[in-house]
Amino acid sequence: MKKEKKYSSIVIKNKYFWISLSFFIWMSFFDTNSLVLHWKIKNDIKEITLDRDYLKKKILLEENHLKKLTKDSKYLEKLAREKFHMKKEDEDLFVINKKKIN
């Protein structure tokens, strides 16, 4: 019992402990280069990197799509008919919408 009181009183009276504790708190929360700020920036970097990778993949897919459109006339005609409902002069076009049943 005496050792516990003795130890706790030493910690409470120890100025190096309090200086170290206050330095740690200052560097963790209040400093301009705080640990919290570093953690937030690191998470932002991860998120931006994931967005960049997603957009790079999307760009590659769109480049392939553009190459296919410029080189393959049958694909261009198919796309025009399906997405834009275009038709030839001597054709009739019927659009059928499918309703989803939940």
Short mmCIF file of N, CA, C and O in Angstrom, two decimals:
data_model
loop_
_atom_site.label_atom_id
_atom_site.label_comp_id
_atom_site.label_asym_id
_atom_site.label_seq_id
_atom_site.Cartn_x
_atom_site.Cartn_y
_atom_site.Cartn_z
N MET A 1 0.82 -1.18 0.00
CA MET A 1 0.00 0.00 0.00
C MET A 1 0.87 1.25 0.00
O MET A 1 0.55 2.22 -0.67
N LYS A 2 1.92 1.24 0.74
CA LYS A 2 2.80 2.40 0.82
C LYS A 2 3.51 2.63 -0.51
O LYS A 2 3.74 3.77 -0.90
N LYS A 3 3.84 1.55 -1.20
CA LYS A 3 4.54 1.68 -2.47
C LYS A 3 3.63 2.34 -3.51
O LYS A 3 4.10 3.15 -4.30
N GLU A 4 2.36 2.00 -3.52
CA GLU A 4 1.43 2.60 -4.48
C GLU A 4 1.29 4.09 -4.23
O GLU A 4 1.30 4.89 -5.16
N LYS A 5 1.15 4.50 -2.99
CA LYS A 5 1.04 5.92 -2.65
C LYS A 5 2.34 6.64 -2.99
O LYS A 5 2.32 7.75 -3.49
N LYS A 6 3.41 5.97 -2.71
CA LYS A 6 4.71 6.58 -2.97
C LYS A 6 4.90 6.78 -4.47
O LYS A 6 5.34 7.85 -4.91
N TYR A 7 4.54 5.80 -5.24
CA TYR A 7 4.69 5.88 -6.70
C TYR A 7 3.77 6.96 -7.28
O TYR A 7 4.19 7.75 -8.12
N SER A 8 2.53 6.99 -6.86
CA SER A 8 1.59 7.97 -7.39
C SER A 8 2.00 9.39 -7.00
O SER A 8 1.84 10.33 -7.77
N SER A 9 2.51 9.57 -5.83
CA SER A 9 2.94 10.91 -5.42
C SER A 9 4.18 11.34 -6.20
O SER A 9 4.33 12.52 -6.52
N ILE A 10 5.03 10.39 -6.56
CA ILE A 10 6.21 10.71 -7.36
C ILE A 10 5.78 11.16 -8.75
O ILE A 10 6.30 12.13 -9.30
N VAL A 11 4.82 10.47 -9.34
CA VAL A 11 4.34 10.81 -10.67
C VAL A 11 3.67 12.18 -10.65
O VAL A 11 3.88 13.00 -11.54
N ILE A 12 2.89 12.45 -9.65
CA ILE A 12 2.18 13.73 -9.56
C ILE A 12 3.17 14.88 -9.38
O ILE A 12 3.00 15.96 -9.95
N LYS A 13 4.22 14.67 -8.66
CA LYS A 13 5.19 15.73 -8.39
C LYS A 13 6.29 15.83 -9.45
O LYS A 13 7.03 16.80 -9.47
N ASN A 14 6.34 14.87 -10.35
CA ASN A 14 7.41 14.85 -11.33
C ASN A 14 7.14 15.86 -12.45
O ASN A 14 6.19 15.74 -13.21
N LYS A 15 8.00 16.85 -12.57
CA LYS A 15 7.79 17.90 -13.58
C LYS A 15 8.08 17.38 -14.99
O LYS A 15 7.46 17.84 -15.96
N TYR A 16 8.95 16.42 -15.14
CA TYR A 16 9.25 15.87 -16.46
C TYR A 16 8.05 15.10 -17.03
O TYR A 16 7.80 15.13 -18.23
N PHE A 17 7.33 14.43 -16.15
CA PHE A 17 6.12 13.74 -16.57
C PHE A 17 5.10 14.75 -17.11
O PHE A 17 4.53 14.55 -18.18
N TRP A 18 4.88 15.82 -16.39
CA TRP A 18 3.90 16.83 -16.81
C TRP A 18 4.33 17.56 -18.07
O TRP A 18 3.50 17.85 -18.95
N ILE A 19 5.60 17.83 -18.18
CA ILE A 19 6.11 18.48 -19.40
C ILE A 19 5.96 17.54 -20.59
O ILE A 19 5.52 17.95 -21.66
N SER A 20 6.28 16.27 -20.40
CA SER A 20 6.14 15.29 -21.48
C SER A 20 4.68 15.11 -21.87
O SER A 20 4.35 15.06 -23.06
N LEU A 21 3.81 15.05 -20.90
CA LEU A 21 2.39 14.90 -21.17
C LEU A 21 1.83 16.12 -21.92
O LEU A 21 1.11 15.98 -22.92
N SER A 22 2.18 17.28 -21.46
CA SER A 22 1.70 18.49 -22.14
C SER A 22 2.28 18.59 -23.56
O SER A 22 1.58 19.01 -24.49
N PHE A 23 3.54 18.20 -23.76
CA PHE A 23 4.13 18.20 -25.10
C PHE A 23 3.39 17.22 -26.01
O PHE A 23 3.08 17.56 -27.17
N PHE A 24 3.09 16.04 -25.51
CA PHE A 24 2.37 15.05 -26.30
C PHE A 24 0.98 15.56 -26.68
O PHE A 24 0.55 15.42 -27.83
N ILE A 25 0.27 16.14 -25.74
CA ILE A 25 -1.06 16.68 -26.02
C ILE A 25 -0.96 17.82 -27.03
O ILE A 25 -1.76 17.90 -27.98
N TRP A 26 0.00 18.69 -26.85
CA TRP A 26 0.17 19.81 -27.79
C TRP A 26 0.45 19.29 -29.20
O TRP A 26 -0.16 19.76 -30.17
N MET A 27 1.36 18.35 -29.34
CA MET A 27 1.72 17.84 -30.66
C MET A 27 0.59 17.01 -31.27
O MET A 27 0.46 16.95 -32.49
N SER A 28 -0.23 16.40 -30.45
CA SER A 28 -1.31 15.57 -30.97
C SER A 28 -2.49 16.39 -31.48
O SER A 28 -3.11 16.03 -32.48
N PHE A 29 -2.80 17.49 -30.83
CA PHE A 29 -4.04 18.19 -31.15
C PHE A 29 -3.88 19.64 -31.58
O PHE A 29 -4.61 20.11 -32.45
N PHE A 30 -2.97 20.38 -31.01
CA PHE A 30 -2.96 21.83 -31.19
C PHE A 30 -1.91 22.35 -32.16
O PHE A 30 -2.05 23.46 -32.67
N ASP A 31 -0.90 21.61 -32.43
CA ASP A 31 0.16 22.08 -33.31
C ASP A 31 -0.32 22.12 -34.77
O ASP A 31 -1.27 21.45 -35.15
N THR A 32 0.34 22.95 -35.58
CA THR A 32 -0.06 23.03 -37.00
C THR A 32 0.24 21.73 -37.73
O THR A 32 -0.37 21.46 -38.77
N ASN A 33 1.16 20.95 -37.27
CA ASN A 33 1.47 19.64 -37.85
C ASN A 33 1.03 18.53 -36.91
O ASN A 33 1.76 17.58 -36.65
N SER A 34 -0.16 18.63 -36.40
CA SER A 34 -0.64 17.69 -35.39
C SER A 34 -0.85 16.29 -35.98
O SER A 34 -0.98 16.11 -37.19
N LEU A 35 -0.91 15.34 -35.09
CA LEU A 35 -1.12 13.96 -35.51
C LEU A 35 -2.52 13.77 -36.10
O LEU A 35 -2.71 13.00 -37.03
N VAL A 36 -3.47 14.49 -35.57
CA VAL A 36 -4.84 14.40 -36.08
C VAL A 36 -4.88 14.92 -37.52
O VAL A 36 -5.52 14.32 -38.40
N LEU A 37 -4.20 16.03 -37.77
CA LEU A 37 -4.15 16.59 -39.12
C LEU A 37 -3.46 15.63 -40.09
O LEU A 37 -3.94 15.44 -41.21
N HIS A 38 -2.39 15.01 -39.65
CA HIS A 38 -1.70 14.02 -40.49
C HIS A 38 -2.61 12.84 -40.81
O HIS A 38 -2.62 12.34 -41.94
N TRP A 39 -3.39 12.41 -39.83
CA TRP A 39 -4.30 11.30 -40.05
C TRP A 39 -5.37 11.66 -41.07
O TRP A 39 -5.68 10.88 -41.97
N LYS A 40 -5.92 12.88 -40.97
CA LYS A 40 -6.93 13.32 -41.93
C LYS A 40 -6.35 13.43 -43.34
O LYS A 40 -6.98 13.03 -44.32
N ILE A 41 -5.17 13.98 -43.45
CA ILE A 41 -4.53 14.14 -44.76
C ILE A 41 -4.23 12.77 -45.37
O ILE A 41 -4.41 12.57 -46.57
N LYS A 42 -3.80 11.83 -44.55
CA LYS A 42 -3.51 10.48 -45.04
C LYS A 42 -4.77 9.83 -45.59
O LYS A 42 -4.75 9.18 -46.63
N ASN A 43 -5.88 10.00 -44.90
CA ASN A 43 -7.15 9.45 -45.38
C ASN A 43 -7.59 10.12 -46.67
O ASN A 43 -8.12 9.47 -47.57
N ASP A 44 -7.39 11.43 -46.77
CA ASP A 44 -7.72 12.15 -48.00
C ASP A 44 -6.89 11.65 -49.18
O ASP A 44 -7.39 11.50 -50.29
N ILE A 45 -5.63 11.39 -48.93
CA ILE A 45 -4.73 10.89 -49.98
C ILE A 45 -5.21 9.52 -50.46
O ILE A 45 -5.24 9.25 -51.67
N LYS A 46 -5.61 8.66 -49.53
CA LYS A 46 -6.12 7.34 -49.92
C LYS A 46 -7.37 7.47 -50.78
O LYS A 46 -7.51 6.79 -51.80
N GLU A 47 -8.27 8.35 -50.36
CA GLU A 47 -9.52 8.53 -51.11
C GLU A 47 -9.26 9.10 -52.50
O GLU A 47 -9.83 8.64 -53.50
N ILE A 48 -8.39 10.07 -52.59
CA ILE A 48 -8.07 10.68 -53.88
C ILE A 48 -7.36 9.68 -54.79
O ILE A 48 -7.60 9.65 -56.00
N THR A 49 -6.51 8.85 -54.22
CA THR A 49 -5.83 7.82 -55.01
C THR A 49 -6.82 6.81 -55.58
O THR A 49 -6.73 6.43 -56.75
N LEU A 50 -7.80 6.43 -54.77
CA LEU A 50 -8.83 5.50 -55.26
C LEU A 50 -9.65 6.15 -56.38
O LEU A 50 -9.96 5.50 -57.38
N ASP A 51 -9.99 7.43 -56.21
CA ASP A 51 -10.72 8.14 -57.25
C ASP A 51 -9.90 8.23 -58.54
O ASP A 51 -10.44 8.06 -59.63
N ARG A 52 -8.61 8.51 -58.39
CA ARG A 52 -7.74 8.60 -59.56
C ARG A 52 -7.68 7.28 -60.31
O ARG A 52 -7.80 7.24 -61.54
N ASP A 53 -7.54 6.19 -59.57
CA ASP A 53 -7.47 4.87 -60.21
C ASP A 53 -8.78 4.54 -60.92
O ASP A 53 -8.78 4.01 -62.03
N TYR A 54 -9.89 4.87 -60.28
CA TYR A 54 -11.20 4.63 -60.92
C TYR A 54 -11.32 5.44 -62.21
O TYR A 54 -11.76 4.92 -63.23
N LEU A 55 -10.92 6.69 -62.17
CA LEU A 55 -11.04 7.54 -63.36
C LEU A 55 -10.09 7.10 -64.47
O LEU A 55 -10.43 7.20 -65.65
N LYS A 56 -8.91 6.60 -64.11
CA LYS A 56 -8.00 6.07 -65.13
C LYS A 56 -8.62 4.87 -65.85
O LYS A 56 -8.53 4.75 -67.08
N LYS A 57 -9.25 3.98 -65.08
CA LYS A 57 -9.92 2.84 -65.70
C LYS A 57 -11.06 3.29 -66.60
O LYS A 57 -11.26 2.76 -67.69
N LYS A 58 -11.80 4.28 -66.13
CA LYS A 58 -12.91 4.80 -66.91
C LYS A 58 -12.41 5.44 -68.21
O LYS A 58 -13.02 5.26 -69.27
N ILE A 59 -11.30 6.15 -68.16
CA ILE A 59 -10.71 6.76 -69.35
C ILE A 59 -10.30 5.70 -70.35
O ILE A 59 -10.53 5.83 -71.56
N LEU A 60 -9.68 4.62 -69.87
CA LEU A 60 -9.28 3.54 -70.77
C LEU A 60 -10.49 2.91 -71.45
O LEU A 60 -10.45 2.62 -72.66
N LEU A 61 -11.56 2.69 -70.69
CA LEU A 61 -12.77 2.13 -71.29
C LEU A 61 -13.35 3.06 -72.35
O LEU A 61 -13.77 2.61 -73.43
N GLU A 62 -13.37 4.35 -72.07
CA GLU A 62 -13.91 5.31 -73.03
C GLU A 62 -13.03 5.44 -74.27
O GLU A 62 -13.53 5.61 -75.38
N GLU A 63 -11.71 5.34 -74.10
CA GLU A 63 -10.81 5.36 -75.26
C GLU A 63 -11.06 4.14 -76.15
O GLU A 63 -11.09 4.26 -77.38
N ASN A 64 -11.24 2.99 -75.53
CA ASN A 64 -11.55 1.78 -76.31
C ASN A 64 -12.88 1.92 -77.04
O ASN A 64 -13.01 1.53 -78.20
N HIS A 65 -13.84 2.49 -76.36
CA HIS A 65 -15.15 2.72 -76.97
C HIS A 65 -15.04 3.68 -78.15
O HIS A 65 -15.63 3.45 -79.22
N LEU A 66 -14.25 4.73 -78.00
CA LEU A 66 -14.06 5.70 -79.09
C LEU A 66 -13.35 5.06 -80.28
O LEU A 66 -13.74 5.29 -81.44
N LYS A 67 -12.33 4.25 -80.01
CA LYS A 67 -11.64 3.56 -81.11
C LYS A 67 -12.59 2.64 -81.86
O LYS A 67 -12.57 2.57 -83.08
N LYS A 68 -13.43 1.95 -81.09
CA LYS A 68 -14.39 1.04 -81.70
C LYS A 68 -15.40 1.81 -82.56
O LYS A 68 -15.77 1.38 -83.65
N LEU A 69 -15.82 2.98 -82.08
CA LEU A 69 -16.78 3.79 -82.84
C LEU A 69 -16.17 4.33 -84.12
O LEU A 69 -16.84 4.40 -85.16
N THR A 70 -14.91 4.73 -84.09
CA THR A 70 -14.30 5.32 -85.27
C THR A 70 -13.90 4.27 -86.30
O THR A 70 -13.88 4.57 -87.50
N LYS A 71 -13.61 3.05 -85.88
CA LYS A 71 -13.13 2.04 -86.83
C LYS A 71 -14.22 1.09 -87.33
O LYS A 71 -14.17 0.64 -88.45
N ASP A 72 -15.21 0.79 -86.51
CA ASP A 72 -16.21 -0.21 -86.85
C ASP A 72 -17.54 0.48 -87.17
O ASP A 72 -18.24 0.96 -86.29
N SER A 73 -17.90 0.52 -88.44
CA SER A 73 -19.13 1.19 -88.86
C SER A 73 -20.37 0.41 -88.43
O SER A 73 -21.41 1.01 -88.16
N LYS A 74 -20.27 -0.92 -88.35
CA LYS A 74 -21.42 -1.71 -87.91
C LYS A 74 -21.73 -1.45 -86.44
O LYS A 74 -22.90 -1.37 -86.05
N TYR A 75 -20.69 -1.29 -85.65
CA TYR A 75 -20.90 -0.97 -84.23
C TYR A 75 -21.52 0.41 -84.09
O TYR A 75 -22.40 0.63 -83.24
N LEU A 76 -21.08 1.36 -84.90
CA LEU A 76 -21.64 2.71 -84.88
C LEU A 76 -23.13 2.69 -85.23
O LEU A 76 -23.95 3.33 -84.58
N GLU A 77 -23.48 1.92 -86.24
CA GLU A 77 -24.88 1.81 -86.64
C GLU A 77 -25.71 1.14 -85.54
O GLU A 77 -26.81 1.60 -85.22
N LYS A 78 -25.17 0.11 -84.94
CA LYS A 78 -25.87 -0.58 -83.86
C LYS A 78 -26.12 0.36 -82.68
O LYS A 78 -27.22 0.41 -82.12
N LEU A 79 -25.11 1.13 -82.31
CA LEU A 79 -25.24 2.07 -81.21
C LEU A 79 -26.27 3.15 -81.54
O LEU A 79 -27.09 3.52 -80.68
N ALA A 80 -26.24 3.66 -82.76
CA ALA A 80 -27.20 4.70 -83.16
C ALA A 80 -28.62 4.17 -83.11
O ALA A 80 -29.54 4.88 -82.69
N ARG A 81 -28.81 2.94 -83.52
CA ARG A 81 -30.16 2.36 -83.51
C ARG A 81 -30.64 2.09 -82.08
O ARG A 81 -31.79 2.38 -81.75
N GLU A 82 -29.78 1.54 -81.24
CA GLU A 82 -30.20 1.14 -79.90
C GLU A 82 -30.34 2.32 -78.94
O GLU A 82 -31.33 2.42 -78.21
N LYS A 83 -29.38 3.19 -78.91
CA LYS A 83 -29.39 4.26 -77.91
C LYS A 83 -30.12 5.51 -78.38
O LYS A 83 -30.74 6.20 -77.57
N PHE A 84 -30.01 5.85 -79.64
CA PHE A 84 -30.57 7.11 -80.11
C PHE A 84 -31.81 6.93 -80.98
O PHE A 84 -32.33 7.90 -81.51
N HIS A 85 -32.26 5.68 -81.13
CA HIS A 85 -33.48 5.35 -81.87
C HIS A 85 -33.47 5.93 -83.29
O HIS A 85 -34.48 6.42 -83.78
N MET A 86 -32.33 5.86 -83.92
CA MET A 86 -32.24 6.31 -85.31
C MET A 86 -32.67 5.17 -86.23
O MET A 86 -32.61 4.01 -85.87
N LYS A 87 -33.09 5.55 -87.42
CA LYS A 87 -33.56 4.54 -88.37
C LYS A 87 -33.21 4.97 -89.79
O LYS A 87 -32.90 6.12 -90.05
N LYS A 88 -33.29 4.01 -90.66
CA LYS A 88 -33.11 4.31 -92.08
C LYS A 88 -34.40 4.90 -92.63
O LYS A 88 -35.46 4.83 -91.99
N GLU A 89 -34.33 5.47 -93.83
CA GLU A 89 -35.50 6.16 -94.38
C GLU A 89 -36.67 5.21 -94.65
O GLU A 89 -37.82 5.58 -94.51
N ASP A 90 -36.39 3.99 -95.04
CA ASP A 90 -37.46 3.08 -95.41
C ASP A 90 -37.88 2.14 -94.26
O ASP A 90 -38.52 1.12 -94.50
N GLU A 91 -37.53 2.48 -93.03
CA GLU A 91 -37.85 1.62 -91.88
C GLU A 91 -38.86 2.30 -90.97
O GLU A 91 -38.97 3.51 -90.92
N ASP A 92 -39.57 1.47 -90.23
CA ASP A 92 -40.44 1.94 -89.16
C ASP A 92 -39.81 1.53 -87.84
O ASP A 92 -39.26 0.43 -87.72
N LEU A 93 -39.94 2.38 -86.84
CA LEU A 93 -39.31 2.13 -85.56
C LEU A 93 -40.38 1.97 -84.49
O LEU A 93 -41.25 2.82 -84.34
N PHE A 94 -40.31 0.87 -83.76
CA PHE A 94 -41.22 0.63 -82.64
C PHE A 94 -40.38 0.52 -81.38
O PHE A 94 -39.49 -0.32 -81.29
N VAL A 95 -40.68 1.36 -80.38
CA VAL A 95 -39.95 1.33 -79.11
C VAL A 95 -40.84 0.69 -78.06
O VAL A 95 -41.97 1.12 -77.83
N ILE A 96 -40.33 -0.37 -77.43
CA ILE A 96 -41.07 -1.09 -76.41
C ILE A 96 -40.34 -0.91 -75.09
O ILE A 96 -39.17 -1.28 -74.95
N ASN A 97 -41.03 -0.33 -74.11
CA ASN A 97 -40.45 -0.15 -72.77
C ASN A 97 -40.86 -1.30 -71.89
O ASN A 97 -42.06 -1.65 -71.82
N LYS A 98 -39.92 -1.87 -71.21
CA LYS A 98 -40.21 -2.96 -70.29
C LYS A 98 -40.36 -2.38 -68.89
O LYS A 98 -39.52 -1.61 -68.43
N LYS A 99 -41.44 -2.74 -68.22
CA LYS A 99 -41.66 -2.29 -66.85
C LYS A 99 -41.10 -3.34 -65.90
O LYS A 99 -41.30 -4.54 -66.09
N LYS A 100 -40.43 -2.87 -64.87
CA LYS A 100 -39.90 -3.79 -63.87
C LYS A 100 -40.98 -4.10 -62.84
O LYS A 100 -41.67 -3.22 -62.36
N ILE A 101 -41.12 -5.36 -62.54
CA ILE A 101 -42.09 -5.79 -61.53
C ILE A 101 -41.29 -6.18 -60.30
O ILE A 101 -40.42 -7.06 -60.33
N ASN A 102 -41.58 -5.51 -59.21
CA ASN A 102 -40.85 -5.78 -57.96
C ASN A 102 -41.64 -6.69 -57.06
O ASN A 102 -42.75 -6.74 -56.89
#
